[in-house]
Amino acid sequence: MQKKHISKAVINRLPRYYRYLGDLLEKDVVRISSKELSEKMNVTASQIRQDLNNFGGFGQQGYGYNVEYLHTEIGKILGLDRKYNLIIIGAGNLGQALANYVDFERRGFFIKGIFDVNPKLVGLSIRGIEIRLIDELEEFLKVNQVDIAALTLPKAKAPKVASDLAKWGIKGIWNFAPTDLHLVENVIVENVHLAESLMKLSYKLSEQQYPSDK
Ligand code: NAI
């Protein structure tokens, strides 16, 4: 497949295509037209065609899309055709909740370690993964190949830990701490801020209920 620049908006939509196609696959749907897919996903058929044309189309006139093929190809574009090793830094409420979530493995993300500063948590294990002291992290990264670190620790601690992780070779940071991280160029940071999503919801609700205030 030819590599060309793909807009961020298209990339942002791909996981949703992937999820819908995965649901269709589970229902043994073999093929789908862009019209049917658009109705399910509540986007226009032309948007779907435009998005997928970025990657060479995948569809056939009069046939639509082969669900399995499209799911596989979008998975490849998203880099889901490989496995990623992941660690979690901060074994509090959120860190433990992430570690308990089994679906990441189904998508190819394998949790290899959980680290915390609190010695009381050390030795506890979540789904067979032991919580270790953060002091062991550097050594751990020398002997274990890890691609992604999830940061679920207080925001004041996140920048230092993130910069250590970058220094020790981590290339992807999944940042839940509510702070912006400024790291070296080749480290990719994906921020997940539930509170920001909630604020968007609150904006939409208030716009709907009190439109004249806007
Ligand atoms: P928590 O207090 O339950 O857990 C934080 C853990 O980090 C504790 O176990 C603490 O010992 C550990 N920790 C502190 N300093 C550390 C360090 N230097 N290295 C390793 N571990 C360290 O907090 P909770 O509720 O789990 O939240 C964790 C973080 O996630 C906070 O920054 C919070 O604001 C954020 N958060 C983000 C959400 C989001 O949508 N992005 C949603 C909920 C929380």
PDB file of N, CA, C and O and ligand atoms in Angstrom, residues 89-95 115-118 121 134 151-155 157 161 175-178 192-195, ligand 1:
ATOM      1  N   ILE A  89       2.239   2.749  35.050  1.00  0.00           N
ATOM      2  CA  ILE A  89       2.969   3.428  36.119  1.00  0.00           C
ATOM      3  C   ILE A  89       1.945   4.138  37.005  1.00  0.00           C
ATOM      4  O   ILE A  89       1.292   5.090  36.566  1.00  0.00           O
ATOM      5  N   GLY A  90       1.825   3.650  38.214  1.00  0.00           N
ATOM      6  CA  GLY A  90       0.810   4.165  39.144  1.00  0.00           C
ATOM      7  C   GLY A  90      -0.261   3.110  39.313  1.00  0.00           C
ATOM      8  O   GLY A  90      -1.100   2.937  38.424  1.00  0.00           O
ATOM      9  N   ALA A  91      -0.206   2.398  40.445  1.00  0.00           N
ATOM     10  CA  ALA A  91      -1.132   1.270  40.631  1.00  0.00           C
ATOM     11  C   ALA A  91      -2.273   1.636  41.575  1.00  0.00           C
ATOM     12  O   ALA A  91      -2.657   0.852  42.440  1.00  0.00           O
ATOM     13  N   GLY A  92      -2.795   2.860  41.408  1.00  0.00           N
ATOM     14  CA  GLY A  92      -3.939   3.274  42.228  1.00  0.00           C
ATOM     15  C   GLY A  92      -5.240   2.839  41.569  1.00  0.00           C
ATOM     16  O   GLY A  92      -5.286   1.822  40.865  1.00  0.00           O
ATOM     17  N   ASN A  93      -6.281   3.639  41.787  1.00  0.00           N
ATOM     18  CA  ASN A  93      -7.612   3.266  41.268  1.00  0.00           C
ATOM     19  C   ASN A  93      -7.599   3.027  39.760  1.00  0.00           C
ATOM     20  O   ASN A  93      -8.035   1.987  39.272  1.00  0.00           O
ATOM     21  N   LEU A  94      -7.092   4.020  39.035  1.00  0.00           N
ATOM     22  CA  LEU A  94      -7.146   3.938  37.579  1.00  0.00           C
ATOM     23  C   LEU A  94      -6.176   2.885  37.037  1.00  0.00           C
ATOM     24  O   LEU A  94      -6.537   2.098  36.151  1.00  0.00           O
ATOM     25  N   GLY A  95      -4.964   2.875  37.569  1.00  0.00           N
ATOM     26  CA  GLY A  95      -3.965   1.898  37.116  1.00  0.00           C
ATOM     27  C   GLY A  95      -4.481   0.477  37.301  1.00  0.00           C
ATOM     28  O   GLY A  95      -4.359  -0.368  36.406  1.00  0.00           O
ATOM     29  N   PHE A 115       3.915  -0.612  38.068  1.00  0.00           N
ATOM     30  CA  PHE A 115       4.920  -0.031  38.982  1.00  0.00           C
ATOM     31  C   PHE A 115       4.291   1.075  39.832  1.00  0.00           C
ATOM     32  O   PHE A 115       3.418   1.811  39.354  1.00  0.00           O
ATOM     33  N   ASP A 116       4.767   1.163  41.061  1.00  0.00           N
ATOM     34  CA  ASP A 116       4.243   2.194  41.957  1.00  0.00           C
ATOM     35  C   ASP A 116       5.334   2.575  42.954  1.00  0.00           C
ATOM     36  O   ASP A 116       6.287   1.815  43.165  1.00  0.00           O
ATOM     37  N   VAL A 117       5.198   3.768  43.552  1.00  0.00           N
ATOM     38  CA  VAL A 117       6.158   4.155  44.604  1.00  0.00           C
ATOM     39  C   VAL A 117       5.770   3.598  45.966  1.00  0.00           C
ATOM     40  O   VAL A 117       6.599   3.578  46.877  1.00  0.00           O
ATOM     41  N   ASN A 118       4.519   3.201  46.095  1.00  0.00           N
ATOM     42  CA  ASN A 118       4.026   2.784  47.412  1.00  0.00           C
ATOM     43  C   ASN A 118       4.439   1.339  47.729  1.00  0.00           C
ATOM     44  O   ASN A 118       3.923   0.399  47.123  1.00  0.00           O
ATOM     45  N   LEU A 121       1.936  -1.594  48.131  1.00  0.00           N
ATOM     46  CA  LEU A 121       1.278  -2.256  46.992  1.00  0.00           C
ATOM     47  C   LEU A 121       2.152  -3.353  46.380  1.00  0.00           C
ATOM     48  O   LEU A 121       1.664  -4.201  45.626  1.00  0.00           O
ATOM     49  N   ILE A 134       8.727   1.202  41.795  1.00  0.00           N
ATOM     50  CA  ILE A 134       9.171   2.016  40.655  1.00  0.00           C
ATOM     51  C   ILE A 134      10.701   2.006  40.513  1.00  0.00           C
ATOM     52  O   ILE A 134      11.229   2.127  39.414  1.00  0.00           O
ATOM     53  N   LEU A 151       0.467   6.127  31.951  1.00  0.00           N
ATOM     54  CA  LEU A 151       0.764   6.919  33.150  1.00  0.00           C
ATOM     55  C   LEU A 151      -0.516   7.172  33.921  1.00  0.00           C
ATOM     56  O   LEU A 151      -1.375   7.952  33.493  1.00  0.00           O
ATOM     57  N   THR A 152      -0.635   6.518  35.051  1.00  0.00           N
ATOM     58  CA  THR A 152      -1.819   6.699  35.909  1.00  0.00           C
ATOM     59  C   THR A 152      -1.331   7.072  37.310  1.00  0.00           C
ATOM     60  O   THR A 152      -1.610   6.380  38.278  1.00  0.00           O
ATOM     61  N   LEU A 153      -0.571   8.135  37.340  1.00  0.00           N
ATOM     62  CA  LEU A 153       0.000   8.607  38.604  1.00  0.00           C
ATOM     63  C   LEU A 153      -0.328  10.086  38.754  1.00  0.00           C
ATOM     64  O   LEU A 153      -0.821  10.707  37.800  1.00  0.00           O
ATOM     65  N   PRO A 154      -0.090  10.687  39.923  1.00  0.00           N
ATOM     66  CA  PRO A 154      -0.458  12.100  40.091  1.00  0.00           C
ATOM     67  C   PRO A 154       0.226  12.993  39.061  1.00  0.00           C
ATOM     68  O   PRO A 154       1.365  12.737  38.656  1.00  0.00           O
ATOM     69  N   LYS A 155      -0.472  14.065  38.677  1.00  0.00           N
ATOM     70  CA  LYS A 155       0.046  14.889  37.574  1.00  0.00           C
ATOM     71  C   LYS A 155       1.395  15.514  37.907  1.00  0.00           C
ATOM     72  O   LYS A 155       2.227  15.692  37.025  1.00  0.00           O
ATOM     73  N   LYS A 157       3.809  14.221  39.315  1.00  0.00           N
ATOM     74  CA  LYS A 157       4.887  13.228  39.142  1.00  0.00           C
ATOM     75  C   LYS A 157       5.071  12.814  37.686  1.00  0.00           C
ATOM     76  O   LYS A 157       6.082  12.209  37.328  1.00  0.00           O
ATOM     77  N   VAL A 161       8.596  11.199  35.468  1.00  0.00           N
ATOM     78  CA  VAL A 161       8.513   9.775  35.104  1.00  0.00           C
ATOM     79  C   VAL A 161       8.511   9.633  33.578  1.00  0.00           C
ATOM     80  O   VAL A 161       9.212   8.780  33.019  1.00  0.00           O
ATOM     81  N   ASN A 175      -1.037   8.758  28.225  1.00  0.00           N
ATOM     82  CA  ASN A 175      -1.035   9.632  29.397  1.00  0.00           C
ATOM     83  C   ASN A 175      -2.430   9.921  29.941  1.00  0.00           C
ATOM     84  O   ASN A 175      -3.231  10.571  29.285  1.00  0.00           O
ATOM     85  N   PHE A 176      -2.673   9.445  31.154  1.00  0.00           N
ATOM     86  CA  PHE A 176      -3.951   9.735  31.817  1.00  0.00           C
ATOM     87  C   PHE A 176      -3.814  10.869  32.821  1.00  0.00           C
ATOM     88  O   PHE A 176      -4.825  11.380  33.309  1.00  0.00           O
ATOM     89  N   ALA A 177      -2.592  11.240  33.169  1.00  0.00           N
ATOM     90  CA  ALA A 177      -2.413  12.317  34.148  1.00  0.00           C
ATOM     91  C   ALA A 177      -2.814  13.634  33.483  1.00  0.00           C
ATOM     92  O   ALA A 177      -2.430  13.888  32.341  1.00  0.00           O
ATOM     93  N   PRO A 178      -3.581  14.467  34.185  1.00  0.00           N
ATOM     94  CA  PRO A 178      -4.095  15.681  33.538  1.00  0.00           C
ATOM     95  C   PRO A 178      -3.034  16.768  33.406  1.00  0.00           C
ATOM     96  O   PRO A 178      -3.106  17.828  34.028  1.00  0.00           O
ATOM     97  N   VAL A 192      -5.401  10.812  27.333  1.00  0.00           N
ATOM     98  CA  VAL A 192      -6.791  10.403  27.551  1.00  0.00           C
ATOM     99  C   VAL A 192      -7.287  11.174  28.758  1.00  0.00           C
ATOM    100  O   VAL A 192      -6.814  10.951  29.868  1.00  0.00           O
ATOM    101  N   HIS A 193      -8.192  12.102  28.501  1.00  0.00           N
ATOM    102  CA  HIS A 193      -8.679  12.910  29.607  1.00  0.00           C
ATOM    103  C   HIS A 193     -10.197  12.820  29.682  1.00  0.00           C
ATOM    104  O   HIS A 193     -10.903  13.512  28.942  1.00  0.00           O
ATOM    105  N   LEU A 194     -10.668  11.940  30.544  1.00  0.00           N
ATOM    106  CA  LEU A 194     -12.120  11.743  30.654  1.00  0.00           C
ATOM    107  C   LEU A 194     -12.821  13.044  31.042  1.00  0.00           C
ATOM    108  O   LEU A 194     -13.904  13.339  30.569  1.00  0.00           O
ATOM    109  N   ALA A 195     -12.173  13.831  31.900  1.00  0.00           N
ATOM    110  CA  ALA A 195     -12.821  15.060  32.361  1.00  0.00           C
ATOM    111  C   ALA A 195     -13.052  16.016  31.184  1.00  0.00           C
ATOM    112  O   ALA A 195     -14.069  16.724  31.148  1.00  0.00           O
TER     113      ALA A 195
HETATM  114  P1  NAI B   1      -4.602   7.115  42.932  1.00  0.00           P
HETATM  115  O1  NAI B   1      -4.149   8.070  43.994  1.00  0.00           O
HETATM  116  O2  NAI B   1      -5.588   6.053  43.289  1.00  0.00           O
HETATM  117  O3  NAI B   1      -3.324   6.382  42.294  1.00  0.00           O
HETATM  118  C1  NAI B   1      -2.120   7.021  41.983  1.00  0.00           C
HETATM  119  C2  NAI B   1      -0.992   6.043  42.240  1.00  0.00           C
HETATM  120  O4  NAI B   1       0.219   6.591  41.737  1.00  0.00           O
HETATM  121  C3  NAI B   1      -0.779   5.738  43.738  1.00  0.00           C
HETATM  122  O5  NAI B   1      -0.820   4.350  43.961  1.00  0.00           O
HETATM  123  C4  NAI B   1       0.590   6.343  44.020  1.00  0.00           C
HETATM  124  O6  NAI B   1       1.305   5.632  44.996  1.00  0.00           O
HETATM  125  C5  NAI B   1       1.251   6.225  42.648  1.00  0.00           C
HETATM  126  N1  NAI B   1       2.398   7.103  42.443  1.00  0.00           N
HETATM  127  C6  NAI B   1       2.621   8.352  42.940  1.00  0.00           C
HETATM  128  N2  NAI B   1       3.815   8.807  42.530  1.00  0.00           N
HETATM  129  C7  NAI B   1       4.362   7.857  41.740  1.00  0.00           C
HETATM  130  C8  NAI B   1       5.571   7.725  41.020  1.00  0.00           C
HETATM  131  N3  NAI B   1       6.478   8.718  40.995  1.00  0.00           N
HETATM  132  N4  NAI B   1       5.811   6.590  40.350  1.00  0.00           N
HETATM  133  C9  NAI B   1       4.897   5.581  40.367  1.00  0.00           C
HETATM  134  N5  NAI B   1       3.731   5.624  41.045  1.00  0.00           N
HETATM  135  C10 NAI B   1       3.465   6.755  41.699  1.00  0.00           C
HETATM  136  O7  NAI B   1      -5.133   8.009  41.752  1.00  0.00           O
HETATM  137  P2  NAI B   1      -6.098   7.593  40.543  1.00  0.00           P
HETATM  138  O8  NAI B   1      -7.487   7.905  40.880  1.00  0.00           O
HETATM  139  O9  NAI B   1      -5.771   6.215  40.105  1.00  0.00           O
HETATM  140  O10 NAI B   1      -5.637   8.636  39.426  1.00  0.00           O
HETATM  141  C11 NAI B   1      -4.345   8.503  38.871  1.00  0.00           C
HETATM  142  C12 NAI B   1      -4.073   9.624  37.882  1.00  0.00           C
HETATM  143  O11 NAI B   1      -4.982   9.531  36.816  1.00  0.00           O
HETATM  144  C13 NAI B   1      -4.263  11.036  38.463  1.00  0.00           C
HETATM  145  O12 NAI B   1      -3.323  11.891  37.861  1.00  0.00           O
HETATM  146  C14 NAI B   1      -5.656  11.397  38.034  1.00  0.00           C
HETATM  147  O13 NAI B   1      -5.834  12.802  37.934  1.00  0.00           O
HETATM  148  C15 NAI B   1      -5.696  10.740  36.684  1.00  0.00           C
HETATM  149  N6  NAI B   1      -7.030  10.399  36.210  1.00  0.00           N
HETATM  150  C16 NAI B   1      -7.214  10.604  34.901  1.00  0.00           C
HETATM  151  C17 NAI B   1      -8.385  10.278  34.307  1.00  0.00           C
HETATM  152  C18 NAI B   1      -8.471  10.508  32.851  1.00  0.00           C
HETATM  153  O14 NAI B   1      -9.515  10.443  32.266  1.00  0.00           O
HETATM  154  N7  NAI B   1      -7.380  10.805  32.229  1.00  0.00           N
HETATM  155  C19 NAI B   1      -9.513   9.708  35.047  1.00  0.00           C
HETATM  156  C20 NAI B   1      -9.196   9.468  36.429  1.00  0.00           C
HETATM  157  C21 NAI B   1      -7.982   9.814  36.966  1.00  0.00           C
END
